[in-house]
Amino acid sequence: MPENIVATSRRSLLLGGAAVSAGALLTACTSNEPKNAGGTGPAASNAPAADDRPGTPVTIGFAGPQADHGWLNAINQNAKDRAKKYADVTLEITEGSNDTATQIGQIQTLINKKVDVLVILPADGKALTQVGLQAMKAGIPVINLDRIFASPQAYRCWIGGDNYGMGLNAGRYIGEKLKDKPGAKVIELAGMDSLELTKQRTQGFDDALRNYPNITKVARQAADFTVESGQAKMAQLLQAQPRFDALWNHDDDQGVGALRAIAQAGRKDFLMVGGAGAKSAMDAIKADNSVLKATVLYPPTMAASAIDLARALGQKKGVGGMSELEIPASVTLYSAVVTKDNVDEYLPTGFN
C-alpha cells in the first residue's frame, strides 16, 4: 500500500471518493513564482481555469511502482482512464517497478523525452527524491503522488491519501458503535510495520480510541498487505483472543484472507472495519452477511486527480472553485467511512 507523510496540518479537500473533473478541481496559474504578487494584474476570478474543452496539447509522463497489489493496479488504471478523457493529453506511462534504480531510470527516460509534466508515485519517496529534483531543475513540473519525496523542492504539488485520517476515522466509527458497551475490547490487524504509513494508521486509530474510555485495544498483529498474510495473522489473533468486540484491518486485500480465517473459525461475535476501499469489501458491506460492516477509504482515484492537476500545469491554467491563482502545494484526500447506508455511492470507486 502507499506510503505518505501525515498531512493533518494541510488543508484537506474532500473529493468524495472519486476524481472530480478538471473544471471542478483546478483553477490557478502554475509557475512556482506567484503571479501578481504586487497586487496588480487580473483578479483571481479572471484567471484561466482548466476545463474539459480541448486546449494546448500536454504530454504527461506517469511513473509508479509495479502494480502488484489491487490498489496500485487501480492507481494505474485511474491515470490511464482519466487521460483518455482529454483529447489534448498524451500519456507516457512506464511499466512500473519496485526496484529503486529501475524506477529512477524510467523517470530519467521520461525527462529525456522532454514530457511537459511528470506524475510520480515513487516506490520509495526518500530514495527517489533526487530524480524529482532532477526533473524540476530541467523545467518539468512534478506532481508527487501519495508517497512523498523527502524535499518539497522535488515537486510542484503533492496529492495523496491521509493514513493518519484512515486510523482516526476507523477508530471513531468503532468507538461510536461500542461507546455504550462496558469493557469493550478491540483488536487491530495492521499492515507492514516497516512502512511509515502503517505507524500513522495505528497512531490515528489509537488517538481516536482515547476518546472512548470504555474501550481497550487488547491485541495487534502486523500482516503484509496480502491475502495469505491476512489469513495467517487473523487466525493467530482469533486463537489468542477468544472474545473481542471489534476488529480494524488496515487493508482490504489482506482482509480477504482475514475474512476466510474468521469464517473457518465460525466467529460472528464482533464487527470488522476494513481499509482502502476494495470492491470485494464494498460488496460484502452491501450484502451485510458477514462481520465486515465498514471500510475506510484510501481512494486510488487520486491518480485521476493527479492527471487533472498535471494537465492544468501543462496548460498554465488552474483549479476551479479556489480564489488563488496557483494550484495548491498539496491536496490531502479525505478517508471517508463506507457503510451499508452509503455503499452505493462509493461502489463505482471500488477496486479489484
mmCIF file of C-alpha atoms in Angstrom:
data_model
loop_
_atom_site.group_PDB
_atom_site.id
_atom_site.type_symbol
_atom_site.label_atom_id
_atom_site.label_comp_id
_atom_site.label_asym_id
_atom_site.label_seq_id
_atom_site.Cartn_x
_atom_site.Cartn_y
_atom_site.Cartn_z
ATOM 1 C CA MET A 1 0.000 0.000 0.000
ATOM 2 C CA PRO A 2 1.080 3.600 -0.430
ATOM 3 C CA GLU A 3 3.206 5.494 1.969
ATOM 4 C CA ASN A 4 2.987 9.193 2.684
ATOM 5 C CA ILE A 5 3.543 11.737 5.390
ATOM 6 C CA VAL A 6 0.710 12.573 7.764
ATOM 7 C CA ALA A 7 -0.934 15.698 6.454
ATOM 8 C CA THR A 8 -3.172 16.760 9.291
ATOM 9 C CA SER A 9 -1.841 20.296 9.124
ATOM 10 C CA ARG A 10 -2.647 20.564 5.431
ATOM 11 C CA ARG A 11 -5.979 21.807 4.171
ATOM 12 C CA SER A 12 -7.919 18.663 3.298
ATOM 13 C CA LEU A 13 -10.030 18.757 0.154
ATOM 14 C CA LEU A 14 -12.931 16.297 0.112
ATOM 15 C CA LEU A 15 -13.054 14.692 -3.325
ATOM 16 C CA GLY A 16 -15.967 12.450 -2.382
ATOM 17 C CA GLY A 17 -14.061 9.247 -3.055
ATOM 18 C CA ALA A 18 -13.906 9.970 -6.787
ATOM 19 C CA ALA A 19 -11.879 12.101 -9.134
ATOM 20 C CA VAL A 20 -13.546 15.363 -9.980
ATOM 21 C CA SER A 21 -13.271 16.988 -13.368
ATOM 22 C CA ALA A 22 -10.516 19.442 -14.067
ATOM 23 C CA GLY A 23 -13.067 22.211 -14.240
ATOM 24 C CA ALA A 24 -14.264 21.346 -10.749
ATOM 25 C CA LEU A 25 -10.830 20.755 -9.230
ATOM 26 C CA LEU A 26 -8.479 23.100 -10.994
ATOM 27 C CA THR A 27 -8.209 26.998 -11.331
ATOM 28 C CA ALA A 28 -4.758 28.584 -10.996
ATOM 29 C CA CYS A 29 -1.581 29.568 -12.740
ATOM 30 C CA THR A 30 1.237 27.109 -12.421
ATOM 31 C CA SER A 31 4.624 28.687 -12.015
ATOM 32 C CA ASN A 32 6.362 28.283 -8.662
ATOM 33 C CA GLU A 33 6.679 32.063 -8.544
ATOM 34 C CA PRO A 34 3.379 33.774 -7.637
ATOM 35 C CA LYS A 35 1.820 35.992 -10.275
ATOM 36 C CA ASN A 36 0.637 39.497 -9.414
ATOM 37 C CA ALA A 37 2.499 39.440 -6.103
ATOM 38 C CA GLY A 38 2.349 43.202 -6.029
ATOM 39 C CA GLY A 39 -1.413 43.262 -6.334
ATOM 40 C CA THR A 40 -1.507 44.321 -9.993
ATOM 41 C CA GLY A 41 -2.922 42.337 -12.883
ATOM 42 C CA PRO A 42 -6.159 40.370 -13.221
ATOM 43 C CA ALA A 43 -8.149 39.325 -10.210
ATOM 44 C CA ALA A 44 -8.219 35.650 -9.268
ATOM 45 C CA SER A 45 -11.758 35.337 -10.569
ATOM 46 C CA ASN A 46 -10.453 36.190 -14.056
ATOM 47 C CA ALA A 47 -7.677 33.587 -14.016
ATOM 48 C CA PRO A 48 -7.924 30.928 -16.761
ATOM 49 C CA ALA A 49 -9.451 27.716 -15.445
ATOM 50 C CA ALA A 50 -8.792 24.237 -16.773
ATOM 51 C CA ASP A 51 -11.935 22.526 -18.041
ATOM 52 C CA ASP A 52 -12.856 19.595 -20.274
ATOM 53 C CA ARG A 53 -12.650 21.608 -23.508
ATOM 54 C CA PRO A 54 -9.537 20.869 -25.626
ATOM 55 C CA GLY A 55 -6.677 23.255 -25.066
ATOM 56 C CA THR A 56 -2.917 23.310 -25.505
ATOM 57 C CA PRO A 57 -1.607 19.743 -26.077
ATOM 58 C CA VAL A 58 0.115 18.329 -22.989
ATOM 59 C CA THR A 59 2.331 15.260 -22.732
ATOM 60 C CA ILE A 60 2.232 13.790 -19.229
ATOM 61 C CA GLY A 61 4.785 11.251 -18.068
ATOM 62 C CA PHE A 62 3.476 8.810 -15.445
ATOM 63 C CA ALA A 63 5.780 6.638 -13.348
ATOM 64 C CA GLY A 64 4.657 4.405 -10.500
ATOM 65 C CA PRO A 65 5.726 1.221 -8.750
ATOM 66 C CA GLN A 66 4.921 -2.266 -10.005
ATOM 67 C CA ALA A 67 1.171 -2.925 -9.874
ATOM 68 C CA ASP A 68 1.499 -5.983 -7.609
ATOM 69 C CA HIS A 69 -1.432 -5.011 -5.380
ATOM 70 C CA GLY A 70 -5.068 -4.252 -6.150
ATOM 71 C CA TRP A 71 -4.716 -0.641 -5.030
ATOM 72 C CA LEU A 72 -1.636 0.009 -7.166
ATOM 73 C CA ASN A 73 -3.253 -1.558 -10.208
ATOM 74 C CA ALA A 74 -6.224 0.768 -9.651
ATOM 75 C CA ILE A 75 -3.813 3.732 -9.484
ATOM 76 C CA ASN A 76 -2.500 2.928 -12.963
ATOM 77 C CA GLN A 77 -5.981 2.347 -14.370
ATOM 78 C CA ASN A 78 -7.329 5.600 -12.950
ATOM 79 C CA ALA A 79 -4.466 7.524 -14.563
ATOM 80 C CA LYS A 80 -4.998 5.855 -17.949
ATOM 81 C CA ASP A 81 -8.771 6.294 -17.912
ATOM 82 C CA ARG A 82 -8.549 9.937 -16.919
ATOM 83 C CA ALA A 83 -6.009 10.766 -19.619
ATOM 84 C CA LYS A 84 -8.257 9.188 -22.278
ATOM 85 C CA LYS A 85 -10.982 11.699 -21.427
ATOM 86 C CA TYR A 86 -8.841 14.563 -22.706
ATOM 87 C CA ALA A 87 -8.239 14.983 -26.435
ATOM 88 C CA ASP A 88 -5.306 17.276 -25.628
ATOM 89 C CA VAL A 89 -3.440 14.856 -23.301
ATOM 90 C CA THR A 90 -0.844 12.297 -24.348
ATOM 91 C CA LEU A 91 0.105 9.894 -21.547
ATOM 92 C CA GLU A 92 3.567 8.350 -21.476
ATOM 93 C CA ILE A 93 3.337 5.629 -18.817
ATOM 94 C CA THR A 94 6.163 3.383 -17.617
ATOM 95 C CA GLU A 95 5.891 -0.317 -16.809
ATOM 96 C CA GLY A 96 6.484 0.444 -13.140
ATOM 97 C CA SER A 97 8.990 -1.133 -10.799
ATOM 98 C CA ASN A 98 9.587 -1.660 -7.084
ATOM 99 C CA ASP A 99 13.329 -1.514 -7.736
ATOM 100 C CA THR A 100 14.585 1.978 -6.976
ATOM 101 C CA ALA A 101 17.295 2.055 -9.649
ATOM 102 C CA THR A 102 14.880 0.783 -12.307
ATOM 103 C CA GLN A 103 12.220 3.358 -11.480
ATOM 104 C CA ILE A 104 14.803 6.146 -11.481
ATOM 105 C CA GLY A 105 15.899 5.012 -14.953
ATOM 106 C CA GLN A 106 12.299 5.005 -16.164
ATOM 107 C CA ILE A 107 11.771 8.555 -14.896
ATOM 108 C CA GLN A 108 15.031 9.742 -16.439
ATOM 109 C CA THR A 109 13.826 8.353 -19.776
ATOM 110 C CA LEU A 110 10.679 10.472 -19.454
ATOM 111 C CA ILE A 111 12.822 13.524 -18.591
ATOM 112 C CA ASN A 112 14.957 12.907 -21.687
ATOM 113 C CA LYS A 113 11.774 12.709 -23.780
ATOM 114 C CA LYS A 114 11.038 16.226 -22.521
ATOM 115 C CA VAL A 115 7.493 15.499 -21.349
ATOM 116 C CA ASP A 116 5.605 18.606 -20.256
ATOM 117 C CA VAL A 117 4.690 17.370 -16.762
ATOM 118 C CA LEU A 118 5.621 14.349 -14.655
ATOM 119 C CA VAL A 119 3.333 12.435 -12.285
ATOM 120 C CA ILE A 120 5.400 10.225 -9.991
ATOM 121 C CA LEU A 121 4.268 7.723 -7.386
ATOM 122 C CA PRO A 122 7.664 6.616 -6.070
ATOM 123 C CA ALA A 123 8.246 3.088 -4.820
ATOM 124 C CA ASP A 124 10.336 4.831 -2.143
ATOM 125 C CA GLY A 125 9.817 8.567 -1.731
ATOM 126 C CA LYS A 126 13.117 9.242 0.022
ATOM 127 C CA ALA A 127 15.168 7.219 -2.453
ATOM 128 C CA LEU A 128 13.632 8.905 -5.499
ATOM 129 C CA THR A 129 13.889 12.473 -4.233
ATOM 130 C CA GLN A 130 16.951 13.199 -6.365
ATOM 131 C CA VAL A 131 15.240 12.263 -9.624
ATOM 132 C CA GLY A 132 12.323 14.514 -8.655
ATOM 133 C CA LEU A 133 14.794 17.331 -8.154
ATOM 134 C CA GLN A 134 16.377 16.489 -11.496
ATOM 135 C CA ALA A 135 13.026 16.867 -13.269
ATOM 136 C CA MET A 136 12.219 20.150 -11.560
ATOM 137 C CA LYS A 137 15.668 21.546 -12.424
ATOM 138 C CA ALA A 138 15.055 20.527 -16.041
ATOM 139 C CA GLY A 139 11.920 22.694 -16.044
ATOM 140 C CA ILE A 140 9.485 19.780 -15.876
ATOM 141 C CA PRO A 141 6.991 20.306 -13.026
ATOM 142 C CA VAL A 142 6.324 17.224 -10.917
ATOM 143 C CA ILE A 143 3.066 16.054 -9.376
ATOM 144 C CA ASN A 144 4.201 13.870 -6.460
ATOM 145 C CA LEU A 145 1.547 11.208 -5.961
ATOM 146 C CA ASP A 146 0.995 9.796 -2.467
ATOM 147 C CA ARG A 147 4.417 8.577 -1.292
ATOM 148 C CA ILE A 148 6.084 11.886 -0.640
ATOM 149 C CA PHE A 149 9.576 12.968 -1.621
ATOM 150 C CA ALA A 150 11.993 13.972 1.128
ATOM 151 C CA SER A 151 12.212 17.563 -0.163
ATOM 152 C CA PRO A 152 9.400 19.909 -1.266
ATOM 153 C CA GLN A 153 11.828 21.187 -3.910
ATOM 154 C CA ALA A 154 11.396 17.861 -5.723
ATOM 155 C CA TYR A 155 7.763 18.510 -6.625
ATOM 156 C CA ARG A 156 5.359 21.295 -7.551
ATOM 157 C CA CYS A 157 2.303 19.701 -5.970
ATOM 158 C CA TRP A 158 1.716 16.697 -3.726
ATOM 159 C CA ILE A 159 -1.583 14.814 -3.810
ATOM 160 C CA GLY A 160 -2.323 11.739 -1.738
ATOM 161 C CA GLY A 161 -4.249 9.991 0.979
ATOM 162 C CA ASP A 162 -4.387 10.527 4.717
ATOM 163 C CA ASN A 163 -3.052 7.491 6.566
ATOM 164 C CA TYR A 164 -3.489 9.065 9.982
ATOM 165 C CA GLY A 165 -7.038 10.007 8.978
ATOM 166 C CA MET A 166 -7.766 6.398 7.995
ATOM 167 C CA GLY A 167 -6.945 5.223 11.502
ATOM 168 C CA LEU A 168 -8.732 8.148 13.094
ATOM 169 C CA ASN A 169 -11.977 7.539 11.212
ATOM 170 C CA ALA A 170 -11.827 3.781 11.727
ATOM 171 C CA GLY A 171 -11.415 4.374 15.453
ATOM 172 C CA ARG A 172 -14.255 6.889 15.563
ATOM 173 C CA TYR A 173 -16.614 4.510 13.758
ATOM 174 C CA ILE A 174 -15.794 1.642 16.104
ATOM 175 C CA GLY A 175 -15.902 3.955 19.116
ATOM 176 C CA GLU A 176 -19.400 5.137 18.313
ATOM 177 C CA LYS A 177 -20.586 1.566 17.812
ATOM 178 C CA LEU A 178 -19.174 0.430 21.170
ATOM 179 C CA LYS A 179 -19.452 3.574 23.291
ATOM 180 C CA ASP A 180 -22.263 2.164 25.431
ATOM 181 C CA LYS A 181 -20.660 -1.252 25.966
ATOM 182 C CA PRO A 182 -18.768 -1.574 29.290
ATOM 183 C CA GLY A 183 -15.362 -3.206 28.988
ATOM 184 C CA ALA A 184 -15.366 -3.278 25.193
ATOM 185 C CA LYS A 185 -12.318 -4.860 23.540
ATOM 186 C CA VAL A 186 -10.880 -4.240 20.084
ATOM 187 C CA ILE A 187 -8.036 -5.755 18.068
ATOM 188 C CA GLU A 188 -6.031 -4.475 15.103
ATOM 189 C CA LEU A 189 -4.745 -6.284 12.010
ATOM 190 C CA ALA A 190 -2.154 -3.819 10.758
ATOM 191 C CA GLY A 191 -0.107 -3.631 7.588
ATOM 192 C CA MET A 192 3.663 -3.852 7.267
ATOM 193 C CA ASP A 193 5.338 -2.344 10.317
ATOM 194 C CA SER A 194 8.388 -1.406 8.252
ATOM 195 C CA LEU A 195 6.290 1.252 6.489
ATOM 196 C CA GLU A 196 5.681 4.681 7.972
ATOM 197 C CA LEU A 197 2.104 4.590 6.710
ATOM 198 C CA THR A 198 1.318 1.644 8.990
ATOM 199 C CA LYS A 199 2.574 3.547 12.020
ATOM 200 C CA GLN A 200 0.440 6.539 11.010
ATOM 201 C CA ARG A 201 -2.691 4.417 10.662
ATOM 202 C CA THR A 202 -2.126 2.821 14.046
ATOM 203 C CA GLN A 203 -1.474 6.206 15.656
ATOM 204 C CA GLY A 204 -4.719 7.635 14.286
ATOM 205 C CA PHE A 205 -6.640 4.575 15.482
ATOM 206 C CA ASP A 206 -5.154 4.769 18.970
ATOM 207 C CA ASP A 207 -5.800 8.512 19.213
ATOM 208 C CA ALA A 208 -9.461 8.017 18.303
ATOM 209 C CA LEU A 209 -9.933 5.241 20.859
ATOM 210 C CA ARG A 210 -8.641 7.523 23.636
ATOM 211 C CA ASN A 211 -11.953 9.364 23.366
ATOM 212 C CA TYR A 212 -13.777 6.196 24.481
ATOM 213 C CA PRO A 213 -12.535 5.200 27.957
ATOM 214 C CA ASN A 214 -14.694 2.064 27.977
ATOM 215 C CA ILE A 215 -12.737 0.592 25.032
ATOM 216 C CA THR A 216 -9.404 -1.210 25.303
ATOM 217 C CA LYS A 217 -7.222 -2.414 22.432
ATOM 218 C CA VAL A 218 -6.168 -5.867 23.594
ATOM 219 C CA ALA A 219 -4.147 -7.134 20.613
ATOM 220 C CA ARG A 220 -2.384 -6.046 17.437
ATOM 221 C CA GLN A 221 -0.815 -8.125 14.687
ATOM 222 C CA ALA A 222 1.037 -6.877 11.608
ATOM 223 C CA ALA A 223 0.456 -8.533 8.208
ATOM 224 C CA ASP A 224 1.946 -7.925 4.746
ATOM 225 C CA PHE A 225 -0.934 -6.497 2.666
ATOM 226 C CA THR A 226 -1.517 -9.917 1.074
ATOM 227 C CA VAL A 227 -4.430 -12.367 1.246
ATOM 228 C CA GLU A 228 -2.169 -15.082 2.608
ATOM 229 C CA SER A 229 -0.691 -12.967 5.394
ATOM 230 C CA GLY A 230 -4.124 -11.666 6.333
ATOM 231 C CA GLN A 231 -5.458 -15.185 6.749
ATOM 232 C CA ALA A 232 -2.469 -16.421 8.758
ATOM 233 C CA LYS A 233 -2.249 -13.425 11.093
ATOM 234 C CA MET A 234 -6.015 -13.298 11.623
ATOM 235 C CA ALA A 235 -6.025 -16.984 12.582
ATOM 236 C CA GLN A 236 -3.397 -16.210 15.211
ATOM 237 C CA LEU A 237 -5.431 -13.312 16.590
ATOM 238 C CA LEU A 238 -8.588 -15.410 16.784
ATOM 239 C CA GLN A 239 -6.775 -18.158 18.649
ATOM 240 C CA ALA A 240 -5.208 -15.725 21.111
ATOM 241 C CA GLN A 241 -8.355 -13.634 21.679
ATOM 242 C CA PRO A 242 -11.453 -15.725 22.446
ATOM 243 C CA ARG A 243 -13.569 -12.577 22.968
ATOM 244 C CA PHE A 244 -13.448 -9.129 21.461
ATOM 245 C CA ASP A 245 -15.997 -6.693 20.059
ATOM 246 C CA ALA A 246 -14.382 -5.090 17.004
ATOM 247 C CA LEU A 247 -11.526 -5.521 14.550
ATOM 248 C CA TRP A 248 -9.843 -2.913 12.399
ATOM 249 C CA ASN A 249 -7.994 -4.309 9.392
ATOM 250 C CA HIS A 250 -5.722 -1.812 7.605
ATOM 251 C CA ASP A 251 -6.084 -3.229 4.093
ATOM 252 C CA ASP A 252 -8.946 -4.808 2.158
ATOM 253 C CA ASP A 253 -6.663 -7.133 0.161
ATOM 254 C CA GLN A 254 -5.337 -8.767 3.323
ATOM 255 C CA GLY A 255 -8.907 -8.507 4.599
ATOM 256 C CA VAL A 256 -9.958 -11.178 2.091
ATOM 257 C CA GLY A 257 -7.694 -13.588 3.946
ATOM 258 C CA ALA A 258 -8.848 -12.300 7.318
ATOM 259 C CA LEU A 259 -12.470 -12.996 6.408
ATOM 260 C CA ARG A 260 -11.520 -16.537 5.383
ATOM 261 C CA ALA A 261 -9.921 -17.168 8.766
ATOM 262 C CA ILE A 262 -12.964 -15.706 10.538
ATOM 263 C CA ALA A 263 -15.338 -17.919 8.555
ATOM 264 C CA GLN A 264 -13.209 -21.002 9.212
ATOM 265 C CA ALA A 265 -13.312 -20.242 12.930
ATOM 266 C CA GLY A 266 -17.078 -19.771 12.806
ATOM 267 C CA ARG A 267 -16.835 -16.403 14.520
ATOM 268 C CA LYS A 268 -19.655 -13.862 14.179
ATOM 269 C CA ASP A 269 -19.473 -12.141 17.565
ATOM 270 C CA PHE A 270 -17.727 -8.886 16.551
ATOM 271 C CA LEU A 271 -17.768 -6.189 13.875
ATOM 272 C CA MET A 272 -14.985 -5.584 11.386
ATOM 273 C CA VAL A 273 -13.821 -2.396 9.657
ATOM 274 C CA GLY A 274 -11.583 -2.638 6.583
ATOM 275 C CA GLY A 275 -9.288 -0.200 4.846
ATOM 276 C CA ALA A 276 -8.658 1.239 1.344
ATOM 277 C CA GLY A 277 -11.995 0.583 -0.426
ATOM 278 C CA ALA A 278 -11.759 -2.624 -2.450
ATOM 279 C CA LYS A 279 -14.845 -3.638 -4.417
ATOM 280 C CA SER A 280 -14.906 -7.000 -2.651
ATOM 281 C CA ALA A 281 -15.160 -5.227 0.698
ATOM 282 C CA MET A 282 -17.930 -2.928 -0.548
ATOM 283 C CA ASP A 283 -19.837 -5.902 -1.955
ATOM 284 C CA ALA A 284 -19.616 -7.637 1.432
ATOM 285 C CA ILE A 285 -20.755 -4.496 3.234
ATOM 286 C CA LYS A 286 -23.738 -4.174 0.909
ATOM 287 C CA ALA A 287 -24.677 -7.856 1.305
ATOM 288 C CA ASP A 288 -24.472 -7.434 5.095
ATOM 289 C CA ASN A 289 -23.915 -11.157 5.617
ATOM 290 C CA SER A 290 -20.529 -11.112 7.352
ATOM 291 C CA VAL A 291 -18.744 -9.355 10.220
ATOM 292 C CA LEU A 292 -17.442 -6.697 7.777
ATOM 293 C CA LYS A 293 -19.601 -3.610 8.329
ATOM 294 C CA ALA A 294 -17.449 -0.742 7.020
ATOM 295 C CA THR A 295 -14.258 0.181 5.186
ATOM 296 C CA VAL A 296 -12.249 3.401 5.409
ATOM 297 C CA LEU A 297 -11.209 4.786 2.028
ATOM 298 C CA TYR A 298 -7.757 5.430 0.656
ATOM 299 C CA PRO A 299 -9.025 6.310 -2.827
ATOM 300 C CA PRO A 300 -6.919 5.324 -5.865
ATOM 301 C CA THR A 301 -8.871 7.977 -7.767
ATOM 302 C CA MET A 302 -6.082 10.284 -6.557
ATOM 303 C CA ALA A 303 -4.244 9.222 -9.732
ATOM 304 C CA ALA A 304 -7.050 10.589 -11.906
ATOM 305 C CA SER A 305 -6.963 13.858 -9.976
ATOM 306 C CA ALA A 306 -3.175 13.941 -10.446
ATOM 307 C CA ILE A 307 -3.751 13.830 -14.220
ATOM 308 C CA ASP A 308 -6.171 16.767 -13.853
ATOM 309 C CA LEU A 309 -3.520 18.719 -11.962
ATOM 310 C CA ALA A 310 -0.797 17.814 -14.452
ATOM 311 C CA ARG A 311 -2.949 18.940 -17.390
ATOM 312 C CA ALA A 312 -3.608 22.255 -15.662
ATOM 313 C CA LEU A 313 0.112 22.749 -15.064
ATOM 314 C CA GLY A 314 0.918 21.948 -18.681
ATOM 315 C CA GLN A 315 -1.703 24.391 -19.942
ATOM 316 C CA LYS A 316 -0.722 27.070 -17.423
ATOM 317 C CA LYS A 317 -4.220 27.069 -16.040
ATOM 318 C CA GLY A 318 -5.565 26.449 -12.624
ATOM 319 C CA VAL A 319 -8.090 24.932 -10.247
ATOM 320 C CA GLY A 320 -11.753 25.855 -10.283
ATOM 321 C CA GLY A 321 -13.524 26.706 -7.078
ATOM 322 C CA MET A 322 -10.481 28.354 -5.476
ATOM 323 C CA SER A 323 -9.606 32.032 -5.310
ATOM 324 C CA GLU A 324 -5.831 31.618 -5.557
ATOM 325 C CA LEU A 325 -4.000 31.999 -8.851
ATOM 326 C CA GLU A 326 -1.775 28.993 -8.097
ATOM 327 C CA ILE A 327 -2.725 25.352 -7.716
ATOM 328 C CA PRO A 328 -2.221 24.116 -4.131
ATOM 329 C CA ALA A 329 1.141 22.877 -2.942
ATOM 330 C CA SER A 330 -0.640 19.836 -1.518
ATOM 331 C CA VAL A 331 -4.010 18.101 -1.648
ATOM 332 C CA THR A 332 -4.933 15.577 1.045
ATOM 333 C CA LEU A 333 -7.825 13.253 0.246
ATOM 334 C CA TYR A 334 -10.450 12.509 2.872
ATOM 335 C CA SER A 335 -10.743 8.988 4.311
ATOM 336 C CA ALA A 336 -14.499 8.508 4.138
ATOM 337 C CA VAL A 337 -16.127 5.622 6.007
ATOM 338 C CA VAL A 338 -18.213 3.405 3.714
ATOM 339 C CA THR A 339 -21.114 1.593 5.383
ATOM 340 C CA LYS A 340 -24.297 -0.119 4.215
ATOM 341 C CA ASP A 341 -26.006 3.279 4.300
ATOM 342 C CA ASN A 342 -23.740 4.903 1.689
ATOM 343 C CA VAL A 343 -22.060 1.988 -0.096
ATOM 344 C CA ASP A 344 -23.984 2.515 -3.356
ATOM 345 C CA GLU A 345 -22.462 5.982 -3.635
ATOM 346 C CA TYR A 346 -18.910 4.656 -3.364
ATOM 347 C CA LEU A 347 -19.203 1.311 -5.196
ATOM 348 C CA PRO A 348 -18.110 2.816 -8.556
ATOM 349 C CA THR A 349 -14.746 3.721 -6.959
ATOM 350 C CA GLY A 350 -14.120 0.232 -5.561
ATOM 351 C CA PHE A 351 -11.068 -1.525 -6.997
ATOM 352 C CA ASN A 352 -10.443 -5.216 -7.748
#
